[in-house]
Coordinates of C-alpha atoms and ligand atoms in Angstrom, one line a residue:
M1 CA -30.6 -22.0 11.0
T2 CA -28.7 -21.1 14.1
D3 CA -31.1 -24.0 15.7
I4 CA -29.3 -26.8 13.4
I5 CA -26.1 -25.7 15.6
T6 CA -25.7 -28.5 18.1
E7 CA -23.4 -28.3 21.2
Q8 CA -20.8 -30.1 19.9
A9 CA -18.6 -28.1 16.8
T10 CA -18.9 -31.3 14.7
A11 CA -18.5 -31.2 10.8
A12 CA -22.0 -32.2 10.3
A13 CA -23.3 -29.4 12.3
S14 CA -21.1 -27.5 10.6
G15 CA -22.0 -28.7 7.5
A16 CA -25.2 -28.6 7.9
A17 CA -25.8 -25.0 8.8
A18 CA -23.0 -24.5 5.4
T19 CA -25.5 -26.4 3.5
E20 CA -28.7 -24.2 4.9
Q21 CA -26.9 -20.8 4.6
F22 CA -26.1 -22.0 0.7
R23 CA -29.9 -22.5 0.3
T24 CA -30.6 -18.9 1.3
K25 CA -27.6 -17.5 -1.0
Q26 CA -28.3 -15.5 -4.3
R27 CA -25.4 -14.6 -5.6
T28 CA -25.7 -12.3 -8.6
G29 CA -26.6 -13.8 -12.0
T30 CA -28.6 -17.1 -12.7
A31 CA -27.5 -20.0 -14.4
E32 CA -29.8 -20.3 -17.7
A33 CA -31.5 -23.2 -18.5
D34 CA -29.6 -23.4 -21.6
T35 CA -29.7 -27.1 -22.6
K36 CA -26.9 -26.8 -25.0
R37 CA -24.6 -25.4 -22.2
V38 CA -25.8 -28.4 -20.1
D39 CA -25.1 -31.2 -22.1
T40 CA -21.4 -29.8 -22.8
L41 CA -20.7 -29.1 -19.4
V42 CA -21.8 -32.6 -17.9
S43 CA -21.0 -34.6 -21.0
E44 CA -16.9 -33.3 -20.9
L45 CA -17.2 -34.1 -17.3
L46 CA -18.2 -37.4 -17.3
A47 CA -15.6 -38.1 -20.1
A48 CA -13.1 -37.1 -17.7
A49 CA -14.1 -39.0 -15.6
H50 CA -14.4 -42.0 -17.8
D51 CA -11.0 -41.7 -18.9
I52 CA -9.4 -41.5 -15.5
I53 CA -11.3 -45.2 -14.9
R54 CA -9.9 -46.8 -18.0
R55 CA -6.2 -45.6 -17.3
R56 CA -6.2 -46.3 -13.8
K57 CA -8.0 -49.4 -14.4
V58 CA -10.8 -48.5 -11.3
T59 CA -11.9 -51.5 -10.0
Y60 CA -15.8 -52.3 -8.3
A61 CA -14.1 -52.3 -4.8
E62 CA -13.0 -48.4 -5.7
Y63 CA -16.3 -47.9 -7.5
D64 CA -18.1 -48.6 -4.5
A65 CA -16.2 -46.8 -1.9
L66 CA -16.4 -43.7 -3.9
K67 CA -20.2 -44.4 -4.1
S68 CA -20.5 -44.7 -0.5
W69 CA -18.1 -41.8 0.2
L70 CA -20.2 -39.4 -2.3
I71 CA -23.4 -40.7 0.0
Q72 CA -21.9 -39.4 2.8
V73 CA -20.9 -35.9 2.2
G74 CA -24.2 -35.3 1.4
Q75 CA -25.6 -36.9 4.8
D76 CA -22.6 -34.9 6.1
G77 CA -24.0 -31.7 4.4
E78 CA -20.4 -31.2 3.4
W79 CA -20.9 -30.3 0.1
P80 CA -20.3 -27.0 0.6
L81 CA -17.2 -27.4 1.8
F82 CA -16.3 -29.7 -0.7
L83 CA -16.7 -27.4 -3.6
D84 CA -15.3 -24.2 -1.8
V85 CA -12.5 -26.1 -1.1
W86 CA -11.3 -28.2 -4.0
I87 CA -13.5 -26.6 -6.6
E88 CA -14.3 -23.0 -6.5
H89 CA -10.5 -21.5 -7.0
V90 CA -10.7 -21.9 -10.8
V91 CA -14.1 -20.8 -10.7
E92 CA -13.0 -17.5 -9.1
E93 CA -10.0 -17.5 -11.5
V94 CA -12.2 -17.4 -14.8
S95 CA -14.8 -15.5 -13.4
N96 CA -12.2 -12.6 -12.5
E97 CA -9.7 -12.7 -14.9
N98 CA -10.5 -9.4 -16.9
R99 CA -10.7 -7.4 -13.6
E100 CA -8.0 -4.5 -13.4
G101 CA -8.7 -3.7 -9.7
S102 CA -7.6 -5.5 -6.4
K103 CA -7.6 -9.2 -6.3
G104 CA -10.3 -11.5 -5.5
T105 CA -9.9 -15.1 -3.9
I106 CA -12.7 -17.7 -3.1
E107 CA -15.9 -16.8 -0.6
G108 CA -15.9 -20.1 1.2
P109 CA -18.7 -21.4 3.1
Y110 CA -19.1 -19.2 5.9
Y111 CA -20.4 -16.3 4.6
V112 CA -23.4 -14.6 6.1
P113 CA -25.2 -11.6 4.5
D114 CA -26.3 -8.5 6.5
S115 CA -23.8 -8.5 9.3
P116 CA -24.3 -5.3 12.0
L117 CA -23.5 -1.8 10.3
L118 CA -20.3 -0.3 11.4
S119 CA -18.6 3.1 11.4
P120 CA -15.5 3.6 9.7
E121 CA -13.7 3.3 12.5
A122 CA -14.6 0.2 14.4
T123 CA -14.0 -3.0 16.3
L124 CA -15.7 -6.2 15.4
P125 CA -18.2 -7.8 17.6
M126 CA -16.1 -9.7 19.8
R127 CA -16.6 -11.8 23.5
D128 CA -14.6 -9.9 26.2
A129 CA -11.8 -12.1 26.4
E130 CA -11.1 -12.4 22.7
E131 CA -8.2 -14.7 22.1
G132 CA -5.7 -13.6 19.2
T133 CA -3.2 -10.6 19.1
P134 CA -5.3 -7.3 18.6
L135 CA -4.8 -6.5 14.6
L136 CA -5.8 -2.5 13.3
F137 CA -6.8 -3.8 9.8
Q138 CA -7.0 0.0 8.0
G139 CA -7.0 1.6 4.1
Q140 CA -8.7 3.2 1.3
V141 CA -11.5 2.1 -1.2
T142 CA -11.0 3.7 -4.6
S143 CA -12.5 3.3 -8.1
V144 CA -9.5 1.8 -10.4
D145 CA -9.4 5.9 -11.9
G146 CA -8.4 6.5 -8.1
T147 CA -11.6 8.2 -7.2
P148 CA -12.0 7.7 -3.2
L149 CA -15.3 5.8 -2.7
A150 CA -17.2 7.5 0.1
G151 CA -19.3 5.2 1.8
A152 CA -18.0 2.0 0.2
K153 CA -19.0 -1.4 2.2
V154 CA -16.3 -3.4 3.5
E155 CA -17.8 -6.9 4.8
I156 CA -15.7 -8.9 6.5
W157 CA -15.3 -11.9 8.3
H158 CA -13.0 -14.4 10.1
A159 CA -12.5 -17.3 12.6
D160 CA -11.8 -17.1 16.3
A161 CA -8.5 -18.6 17.7
D162 CA -9.8 -22.2 17.9
G163 CA -11.0 -21.7 14.0
L164 CA -14.7 -21.5 14.4
Y165 CA -17.0 -19.2 12.8
S166 CA -20.0 -17.6 14.4
R167 CA -23.2 -19.1 13.0
F168 CA -21.6 -22.6 11.8
A169 CA -20.2 -23.3 15.6
P170 CA -22.4 -23.9 18.9
N171 CA -21.6 -21.0 21.7
L172 CA -20.5 -18.0 20.5
P173 CA -22.3 -14.4 19.9
E174 CA -24.4 -14.6 16.8
W175 CA -21.9 -12.0 15.1
N176 CA -18.5 -12.9 16.5
L177 CA -15.6 -11.2 14.5
R178 CA -18.2 -10.4 11.8
G179 CA -19.4 -6.6 10.6
T180 CA -20.1 -4.1 8.0
V181 CA -18.3 -1.0 7.8
I182 CA -19.4 1.7 5.9
A183 CA -16.1 3.7 4.8
D184 CA -16.1 7.5 5.5
G185 CA -16.3 10.5 2.8
Q186 CA -12.8 9.1 1.7
G187 CA -13.4 5.6 1.2
N188 CA -11.4 5.3 4.3
F189 CA -12.1 2.5 7.5
R190 CA -10.0 1.3 10.1
I191 CA -11.2 -2.1 11.1
R192 CA -10.2 -3.4 15.1
T193 CA -10.4 -7.4 15.6
V194 CA -7.5 -9.9 16.6
E195 CA -5.6 -11.9 13.9
P196 CA -7.3 -15.1 13.4
A197 CA -5.2 -18.4 13.7
P198 CA -4.5 -21.2 11.1
Y199 CA -8.0 -22.8 10.2
Q200 CA -8.2 -26.6 9.8
I201 CA -11.4 -27.9 7.9
P202 CA -13.8 -30.3 9.7
T203 CA -11.4 -33.8 10.2
D204 CA -14.7 -35.4 11.1
G205 CA -16.4 -35.5 8.4
S206 CA -16.8 -36.8 4.6
C207 CA -13.8 -34.1 3.9
G208 CA -11.9 -35.1 6.8
R209 CA -11.8 -38.8 6.0
L210 CA -10.9 -38.1 2.4
I211 CA -7.5 -36.0 3.8
A212 CA -7.1 -38.9 6.0
A213 CA -7.3 -41.4 2.8
A214 CA -5.3 -39.6 0.6
G215 CA -2.4 -38.4 3.1
W216 CA -3.4 -34.7 2.5
H217 CA -3.6 -32.0 5.4
A218 CA -6.6 -30.2 6.5
W219 CA -4.8 -26.5 6.5
R220 CA -5.9 -23.1 5.5
P221 CA -3.6 -20.5 6.4
A222 CA -4.9 -18.1 8.7
H223 CA -7.3 -15.4 6.6
L224 CA -9.7 -12.5 7.0
H225 CA -12.5 -12.7 4.3
L226 CA -13.8 -9.6 2.8
K227 CA -16.3 -8.4 0.2
V228 CA -16.0 -5.1 -0.9
S229 CA -18.5 -3.1 -2.8
A230 CA -19.4 0.3 -3.6
P231 CA -22.5 1.4 -6.0
G232 CA -21.5 1.3 -10.0
H233 CA -18.7 -1.0 -9.0
Q234 CA -18.3 -4.6 -9.1
L235 CA -18.1 -6.5 -5.8
I236 CA -14.6 -7.6 -4.8
T237 CA -15.0 -10.9 -2.8
T238 CA -11.5 -11.6 -1.2
Q239 CA -9.4 -13.3 1.6
L240 CA -6.0 -11.8 3.2
Y241 CA -3.2 -13.9 4.7
F242 CA -0.7 -13.3 6.8
R243 CA 3.4 -13.0 5.2
G244 CA 5.3 -16.2 7.1
G245 CA 2.2 -17.7 8.6
E246 CA 1.8 -21.3 8.5
H247 CA 0.1 -22.8 5.1
V248 CA 0.2 -19.9 3.4
E249 CA 2.6 -22.0 0.6
D250 CA 0.1 -24.7 1.0
D251 CA -3.4 -23.9 1.1
I252 CA -5.4 -26.7 1.3
A253 CA -8.3 -24.5 -0.7
S254 CA -5.6 -22.9 -3.1
A255 CA -6.8 -19.6 -2.7
V256 CA -4.0 -17.9 -1.8
K257 CA -1.9 -15.2 -4.6
P258 CA 1.1 -13.1 -3.7
E259 CA -0.9 -10.1 -3.6
L260 CA -3.0 -11.0 -0.8
V261 CA -0.2 -11.4 1.7
L262 CA -0.4 -8.8 4.2
D263 CA 2.7 -7.6 6.1
P264 CA 1.5 -6.4 9.6
A265 CA 3.8 -4.3 11.9
P266 CA 3.6 -3.4 15.6
A267 CA 0.9 -0.9 16.0
A268 CA 1.8 2.5 16.4
D269 CA -0.2 2.5 20.0
G270 CA 1.5 -0.5 21.3
T271 CA -1.5 -3.2 21.0
G272 CA -0.9 -5.9 18.6
N273 CA -0.3 -4.8 14.9
E274 CA -1.4 -3.2 12.5
V275 CA -1.4 -3.0 8.6
T276 CA -3.0 -1.0 5.7
Y277 CA -4.4 -2.7 2.7
D278 CA -6.2 -0.7 -0.1
F279 CA -9.5 -2.3 -2.0
V280 CA -9.7 -0.8 -5.9
L281 CA -13.0 -1.7 -7.5
D282 CA -13.5 -2.1 -11.6
K283 CA -16.6 -0.5 -12.6
A284 CA -19.5 -2.1 -13.3
Ligands
LIG1 C1 -12.9 -21.8 5.2 O1 -12.8 -21.2 6.2 C2 -12.5 -20.9 3.9 O2 -12.5 -19.7 3.9 C3 -12.5 -22.1 3.1 C4 -12.3 -21.9 1.9 C5 -13.2 -23.9 3.3 C6 -13.4 -24.4 4.5 C7 -13.2 -23.6 5.6
LIG2 FE1 -12.7 -19.3 5.7

């Protein structure tokens, strides 16, 4: 995958890497080849499009602009980005509506499985002079009944100060700011990293052109991505944000929930900030 990444951090390069990553991925559960379900979903999607065309009297010029834009999204490899920014949040909402434990939110396009295994107290892989305020992120993983989940897996990944994710941008150490932390016997973890910066989705590709054409902005608030799991429990895919940060109120990906906003305080040891956040997992 990394060989697709060119020397430049372009939309096309990160898009190609995200497309390739998605092709190798297995989310649990497969969509049944159920003719009736496909008929229902695709018919309703098309009917919604037809309705907009009639109500808004869409012109041939607009139809052709849409057609060429759709073709270009594929050429840029930006379907993962487009879908995860503008569609995934509703799929996440309906998938997890019956959970009692911690809130989840969208995964986004930049997860990579099998990041380096780290001990319960760990520093994420990073460069010697990694930019950003040091952050101690700690907490406990428990079951909904309060039982601590010994050895729970806390996978974490986030962008660097330039908004770049390792494996999707050039010239970054392979696993920069990614790790799989194994919690201790009480489900506790202590992760040292740096606070990420607000993130702008690539503006030089098709998604960027859409954003500019519609007069929107391209920003997500600064965020940590996490997947938390333990045997016998449902995995949570989530993100955490920072109170008062830019774009917490207007995330382009609509993925912020009030329960997911952290309130870090100056760290007890005087270096950077620290925050505690506990994860509660539903039973499988
Ligand atoms: C991201 O980092 C992200 O989390 C999402 C959802 C979309 C684009 C980039
Ligand atoms: Fe992200």
